[in-house]
Coordinates of C-alpha atoms in Angstrom, one line a residue:
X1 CA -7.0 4.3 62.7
X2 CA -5.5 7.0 60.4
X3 CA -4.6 6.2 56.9
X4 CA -1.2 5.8 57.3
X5 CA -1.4 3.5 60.2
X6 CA -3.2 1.4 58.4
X7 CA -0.4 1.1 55.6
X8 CA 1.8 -0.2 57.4
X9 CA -0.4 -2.7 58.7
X10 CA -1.1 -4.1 55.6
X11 CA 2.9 -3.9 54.7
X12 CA 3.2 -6.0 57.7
X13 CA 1.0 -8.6 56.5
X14 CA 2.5 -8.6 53.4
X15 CA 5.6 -9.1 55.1
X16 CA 5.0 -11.6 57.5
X17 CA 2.7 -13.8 53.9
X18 CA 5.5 -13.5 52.0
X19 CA 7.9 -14.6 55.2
X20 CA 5.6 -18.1 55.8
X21 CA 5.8 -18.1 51.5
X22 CA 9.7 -18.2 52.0
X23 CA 9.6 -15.4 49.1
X24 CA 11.5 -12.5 50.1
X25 CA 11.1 -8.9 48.8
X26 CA 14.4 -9.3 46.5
X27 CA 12.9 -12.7 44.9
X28 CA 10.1 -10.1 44.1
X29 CA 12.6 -7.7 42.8
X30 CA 14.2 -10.3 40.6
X31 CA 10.6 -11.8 38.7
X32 CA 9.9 -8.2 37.6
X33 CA 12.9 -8.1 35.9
X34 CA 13.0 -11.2 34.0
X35 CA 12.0 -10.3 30.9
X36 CA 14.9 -9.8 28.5
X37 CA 16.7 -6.5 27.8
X38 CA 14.8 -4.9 24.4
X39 CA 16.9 -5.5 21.1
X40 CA 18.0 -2.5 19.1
X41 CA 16.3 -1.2 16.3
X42 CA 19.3 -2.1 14.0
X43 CA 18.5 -5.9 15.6
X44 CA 14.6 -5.8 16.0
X45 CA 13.7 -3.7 12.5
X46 CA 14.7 -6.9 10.4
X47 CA 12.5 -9.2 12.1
X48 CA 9.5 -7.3 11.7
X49 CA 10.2 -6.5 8.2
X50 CA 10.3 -10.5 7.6
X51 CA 7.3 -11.1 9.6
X52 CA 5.4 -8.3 7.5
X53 CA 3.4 -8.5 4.1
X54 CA 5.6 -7.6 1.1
X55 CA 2.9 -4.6 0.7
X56 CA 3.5 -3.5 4.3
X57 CA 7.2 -3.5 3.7
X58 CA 6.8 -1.3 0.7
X59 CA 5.0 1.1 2.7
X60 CA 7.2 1.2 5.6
X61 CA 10.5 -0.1 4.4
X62 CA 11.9 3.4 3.4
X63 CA 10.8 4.7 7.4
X64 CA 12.3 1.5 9.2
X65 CA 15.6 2.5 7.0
X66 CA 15.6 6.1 8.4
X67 CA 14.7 5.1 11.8
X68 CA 17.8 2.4 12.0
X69 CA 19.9 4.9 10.7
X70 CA 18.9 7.2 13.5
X71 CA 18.5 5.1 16.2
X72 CA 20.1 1.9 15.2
X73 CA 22.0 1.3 18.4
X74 CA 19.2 2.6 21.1
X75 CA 17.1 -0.1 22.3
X76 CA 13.5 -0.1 21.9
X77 CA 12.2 0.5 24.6
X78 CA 14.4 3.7 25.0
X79 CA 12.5 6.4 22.9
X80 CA 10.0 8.6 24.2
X81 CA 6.8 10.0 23.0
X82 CA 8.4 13.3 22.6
X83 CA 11.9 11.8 20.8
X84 CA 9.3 10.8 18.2
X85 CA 6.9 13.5 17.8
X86 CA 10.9 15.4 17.1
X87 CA 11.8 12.7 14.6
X88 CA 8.3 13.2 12.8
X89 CA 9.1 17.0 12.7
X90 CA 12.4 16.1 11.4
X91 CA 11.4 13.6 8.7
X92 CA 8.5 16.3 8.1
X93 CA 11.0 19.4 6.8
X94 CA 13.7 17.1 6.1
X95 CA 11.3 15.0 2.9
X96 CA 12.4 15.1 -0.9
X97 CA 10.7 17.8 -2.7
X98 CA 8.5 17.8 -5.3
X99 CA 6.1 20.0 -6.8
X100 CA 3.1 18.5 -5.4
X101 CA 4.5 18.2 -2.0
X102 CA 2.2 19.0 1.1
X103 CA 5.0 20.4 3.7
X104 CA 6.3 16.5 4.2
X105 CA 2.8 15.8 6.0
X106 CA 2.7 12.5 4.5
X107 CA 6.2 11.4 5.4
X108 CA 5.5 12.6 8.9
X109 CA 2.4 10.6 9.2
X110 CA 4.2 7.4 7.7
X111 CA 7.1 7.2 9.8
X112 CA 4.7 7.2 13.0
X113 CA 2.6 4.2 11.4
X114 CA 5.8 2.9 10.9
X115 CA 6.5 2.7 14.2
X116 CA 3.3 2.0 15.5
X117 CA 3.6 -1.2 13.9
X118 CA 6.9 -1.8 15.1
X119 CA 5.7 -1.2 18.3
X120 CA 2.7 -3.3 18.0
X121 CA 4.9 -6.7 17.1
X122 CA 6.8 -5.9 20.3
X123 CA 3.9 -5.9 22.1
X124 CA 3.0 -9.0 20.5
X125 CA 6.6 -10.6 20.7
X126 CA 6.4 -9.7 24.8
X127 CA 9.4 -7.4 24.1
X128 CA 7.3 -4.5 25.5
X129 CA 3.8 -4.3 27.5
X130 CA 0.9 -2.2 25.9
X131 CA 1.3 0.4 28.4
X132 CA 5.7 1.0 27.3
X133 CA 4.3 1.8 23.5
X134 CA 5.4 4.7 22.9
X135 CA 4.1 5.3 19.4
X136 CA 0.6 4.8 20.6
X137 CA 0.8 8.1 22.7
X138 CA 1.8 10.5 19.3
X139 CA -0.9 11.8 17.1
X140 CA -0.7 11.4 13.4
X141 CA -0.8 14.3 11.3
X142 CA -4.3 15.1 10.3
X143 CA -4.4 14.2 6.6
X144 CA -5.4 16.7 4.5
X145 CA -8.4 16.0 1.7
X146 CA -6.1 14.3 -1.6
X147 CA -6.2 16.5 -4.9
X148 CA -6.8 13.7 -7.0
X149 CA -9.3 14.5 -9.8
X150 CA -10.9 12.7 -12.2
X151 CA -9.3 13.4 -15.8
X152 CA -10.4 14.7 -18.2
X153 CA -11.4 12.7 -21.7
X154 CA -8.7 14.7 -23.8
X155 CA -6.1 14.1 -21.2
X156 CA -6.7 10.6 -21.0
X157 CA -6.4 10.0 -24.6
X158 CA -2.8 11.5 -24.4
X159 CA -1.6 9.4 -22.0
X160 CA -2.7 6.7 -24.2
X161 CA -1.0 8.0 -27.2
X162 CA 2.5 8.9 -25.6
X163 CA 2.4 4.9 -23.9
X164 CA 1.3 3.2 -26.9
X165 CA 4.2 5.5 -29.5
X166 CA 6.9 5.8 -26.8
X167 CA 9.2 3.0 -25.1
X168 CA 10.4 -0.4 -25.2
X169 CA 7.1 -2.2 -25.4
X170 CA 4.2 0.0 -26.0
X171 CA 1.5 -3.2 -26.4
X172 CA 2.6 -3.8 -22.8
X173 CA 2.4 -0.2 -21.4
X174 CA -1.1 0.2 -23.3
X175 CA -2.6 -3.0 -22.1
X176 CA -2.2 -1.8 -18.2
X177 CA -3.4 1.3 -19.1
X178 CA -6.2 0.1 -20.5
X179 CA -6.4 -2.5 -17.8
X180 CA -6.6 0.3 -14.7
X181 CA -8.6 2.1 -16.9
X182 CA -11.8 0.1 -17.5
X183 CA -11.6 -1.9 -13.8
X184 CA -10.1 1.0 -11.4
X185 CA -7.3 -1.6 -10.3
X186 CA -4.5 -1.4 -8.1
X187 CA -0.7 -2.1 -9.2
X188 CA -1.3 -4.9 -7.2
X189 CA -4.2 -6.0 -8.2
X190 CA -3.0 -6.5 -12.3
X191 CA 0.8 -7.7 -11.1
X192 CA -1.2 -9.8 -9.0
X193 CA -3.3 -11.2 -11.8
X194 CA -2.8 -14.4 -13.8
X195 CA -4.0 -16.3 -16.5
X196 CA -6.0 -18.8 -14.3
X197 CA -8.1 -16.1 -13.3
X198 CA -9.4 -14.8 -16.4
X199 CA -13.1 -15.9 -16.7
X200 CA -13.5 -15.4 -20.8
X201 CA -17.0 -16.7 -20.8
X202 CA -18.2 -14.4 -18.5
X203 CA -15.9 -11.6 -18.7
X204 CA -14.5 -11.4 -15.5
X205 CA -11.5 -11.2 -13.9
X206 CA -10.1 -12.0 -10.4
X207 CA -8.1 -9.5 -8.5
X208 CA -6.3 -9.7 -5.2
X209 CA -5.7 -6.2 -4.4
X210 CA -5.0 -4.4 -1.1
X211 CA -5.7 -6.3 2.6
X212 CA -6.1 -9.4 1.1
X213 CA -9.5 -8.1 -1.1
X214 CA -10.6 -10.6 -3.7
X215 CA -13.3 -9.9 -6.2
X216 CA -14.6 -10.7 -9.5
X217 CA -14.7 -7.7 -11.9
X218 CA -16.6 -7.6 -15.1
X219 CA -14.4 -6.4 -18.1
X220 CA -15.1 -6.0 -21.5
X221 CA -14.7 -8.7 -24.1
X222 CA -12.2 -6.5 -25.8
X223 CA -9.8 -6.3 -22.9
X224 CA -10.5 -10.3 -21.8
X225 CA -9.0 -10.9 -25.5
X226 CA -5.9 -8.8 -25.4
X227 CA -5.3 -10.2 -21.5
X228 CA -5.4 -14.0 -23.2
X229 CA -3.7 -12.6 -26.3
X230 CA -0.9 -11.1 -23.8
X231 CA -0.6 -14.2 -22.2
X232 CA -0.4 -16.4 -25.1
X233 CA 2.2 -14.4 -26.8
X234 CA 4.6 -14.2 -23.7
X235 CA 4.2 -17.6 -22.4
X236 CA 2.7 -16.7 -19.2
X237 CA 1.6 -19.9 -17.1
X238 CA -1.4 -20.6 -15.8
X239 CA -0.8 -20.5 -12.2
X240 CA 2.2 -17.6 -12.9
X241 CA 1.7 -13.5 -13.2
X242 CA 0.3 -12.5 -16.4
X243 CA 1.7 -8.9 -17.3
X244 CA 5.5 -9.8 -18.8
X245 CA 8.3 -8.3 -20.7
X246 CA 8.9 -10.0 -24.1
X247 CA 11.6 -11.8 -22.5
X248 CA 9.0 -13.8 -20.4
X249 CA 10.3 -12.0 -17.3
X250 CA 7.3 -10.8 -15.1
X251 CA 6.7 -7.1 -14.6
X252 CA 7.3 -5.2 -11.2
X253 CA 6.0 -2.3 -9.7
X254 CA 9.2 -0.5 -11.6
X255 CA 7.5 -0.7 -15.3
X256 CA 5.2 1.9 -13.5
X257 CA 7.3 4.1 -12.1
X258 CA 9.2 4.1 -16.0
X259 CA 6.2 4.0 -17.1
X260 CA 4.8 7.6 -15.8
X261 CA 8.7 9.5 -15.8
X262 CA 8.2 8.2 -20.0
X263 CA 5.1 10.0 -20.1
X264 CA 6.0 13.2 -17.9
X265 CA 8.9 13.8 -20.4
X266 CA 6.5 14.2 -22.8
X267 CA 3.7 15.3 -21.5
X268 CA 4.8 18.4 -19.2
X269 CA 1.8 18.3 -16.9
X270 CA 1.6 14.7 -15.9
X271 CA 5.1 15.6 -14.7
X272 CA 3.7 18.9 -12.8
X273 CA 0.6 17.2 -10.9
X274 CA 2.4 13.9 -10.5
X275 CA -0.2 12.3 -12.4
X276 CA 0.0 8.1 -11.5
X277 CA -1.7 5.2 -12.4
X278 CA -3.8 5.6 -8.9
X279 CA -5.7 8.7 -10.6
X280 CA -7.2 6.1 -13.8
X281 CA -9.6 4.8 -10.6
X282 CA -10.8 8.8 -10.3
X283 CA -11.4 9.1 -14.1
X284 CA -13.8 5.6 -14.4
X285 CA -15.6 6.6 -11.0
X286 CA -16.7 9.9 -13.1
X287 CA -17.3 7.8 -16.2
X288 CA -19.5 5.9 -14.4
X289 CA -21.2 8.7 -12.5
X290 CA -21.9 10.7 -15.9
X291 CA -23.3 7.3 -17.5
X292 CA -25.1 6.4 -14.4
X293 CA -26.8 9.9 -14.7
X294 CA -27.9 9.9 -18.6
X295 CA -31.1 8.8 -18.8
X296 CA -30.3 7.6 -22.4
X297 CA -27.8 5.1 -21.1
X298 CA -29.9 1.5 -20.4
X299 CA -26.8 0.8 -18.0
X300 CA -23.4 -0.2 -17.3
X301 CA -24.1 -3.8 -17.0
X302 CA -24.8 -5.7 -20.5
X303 CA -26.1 -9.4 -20.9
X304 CA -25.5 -11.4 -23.6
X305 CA -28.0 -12.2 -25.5
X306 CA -27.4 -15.8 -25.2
X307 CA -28.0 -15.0 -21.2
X308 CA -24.5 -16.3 -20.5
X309 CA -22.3 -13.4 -20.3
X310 CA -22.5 -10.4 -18.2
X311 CA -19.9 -7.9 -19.4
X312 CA -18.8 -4.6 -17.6
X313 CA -19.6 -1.4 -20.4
X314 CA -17.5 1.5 -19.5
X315 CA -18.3 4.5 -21.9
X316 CA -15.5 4.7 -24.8
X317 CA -13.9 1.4 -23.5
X318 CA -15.6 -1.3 -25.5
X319 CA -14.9 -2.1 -28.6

């Protein structure tokens, strides 16, 4: 029996099941297509946006904006793997620049994780099968080795000076600072922090930082004293975020951003090599690997002599 004999032998029986079933070809037809059209971008974007973190939405919010301004009306299920792989390119030459840019690599490689996780809740939300993603089936840009350094000392110190002479509220800007400084933090982790999780007899603190990370840092006793002294004076609460203006209003991720354009305006190369608050974590992971090195230091970690502290020593830092 050749091959194609033997297909329509088994279409017969098929047929012929399906007839003593009482299920007719059409009523196939039909099932298959009873999943819901796809909602637009301009309908879908919100939802996932609300079912997101906040930090996801701050990664990604800016990309879902440019995607619904593009695409708003198209369903999702409508673009292809090549539609986005043109939209990358187009976000890629099309990015705001600046002197540090890398040819818009970065943009181009956050709109596709954008999408990729749009994608992934449709999936998820039986909008879309696993096999319909398109995102999945476009590469990211390769990303390019980052040209953060570590600072150096003298640079450091004027930071320091132009934040705690310059501005609105120089005790606040030179308490973060000194806060990213001495623990390598993330913005999140100090707007994250509150008075509840200062640990003053141990010198610790507790940060919540990025993917839901939660540790215990040791601090020195000179930092644990202006963090309560901070809190004191601006009438933080225990359960509420530490870091405020003198109004008693908490701070956002915008006293940064001031923060650094203050500082570039007077110090031309912060401005130049976009210096941030992300680069403090480079300069303690050299002070640490300078002290760590020295055979005259006896160590980072320093107990009490009462045996009840242990308090984090980060060279220049404690005083």
């Amino acid at each position: 029996m050749s091959a194609g004999t033997a297909g329509k032998a088994e279409l017969e029986a098929a047929r012929l099941l399906l007839s003593r079933m009482g299920i007719s070809p059409t009523d196939l037809l039909a099932a298959s297509s009873d999943r819901p059209p796809a909602p637009t971008f301009a309908e879908y974007v919100p939802v996932v946006a609300a079912a997101v973190t906040a930090g996801t939405r701050r990664a990604y919010g800016s990309y879902w904006k440019r995607v619904v301004e593009q695409w708003g009306a198209r369903r999702i299920d409508e673009p292809t793997p090549s539609e986005i792989e043109r939209f990358a390119e187009y976000v890629k030459t099309h990015v705001v620049a600046r002197r540090n840019a890398r040819g818009g690599r970065s943009a181009a490689e956050h709109l596709i994780a954008s999408l990729r996780c749009l994608y992934r809740r449709s999936v998820a939300d039986g909008l879309l099968s696993e096999a319909d993603n398109p995102a999945l089936k476009v590469a990211k840009p390769r990303r390019l080795p980052s040209t953060r350094r570590a600072l150096a000392d003298t640079r450091l110190a004027e930071i320091n000076e132009v934040a705690a002479s310059t501005g609105d509220d120089p005790a606040l800007d030179s308490l973060l600072l000194r806060l990213h400084t001495e623990t390598a933090c993330r913005r999140g982790g100090a707007l994250a922090l509150r008075p509840v999780d200062l640990d003053p007899d141990q010198c610790l603190i507790l940060l919540r930082e990025k993917g839901e990370t939660v540790r215990w840092q040791p601090v020195s006793p000179t930092l644990m004293r202006y963090l309560q002294r901070h809190a004191e004076q601006r009438h933080a609460t225990e359960e509420g975020p530490l870091f405020r203006y003198r109004s008693g209003q908490p701070i956002t991720y915008r006293r940064y951003d001031h923060l650094w354009v203050r500082i570039g305006e007077h110090l031309p190369w912060v401005q130049a090599q976009q210096i941030s608050t992300h680069w403090l974590r480079g300069h303690l992971i050299r002070v640490v690997a300078v002290s760590c090195s020295a055979v005259a230091v006896v160590g980072l970690v320093r107990w009490s002599r009462r045996g009840r502290a242990a308090a984090w020593v980060s060279v220049g830092l404690v005083g």
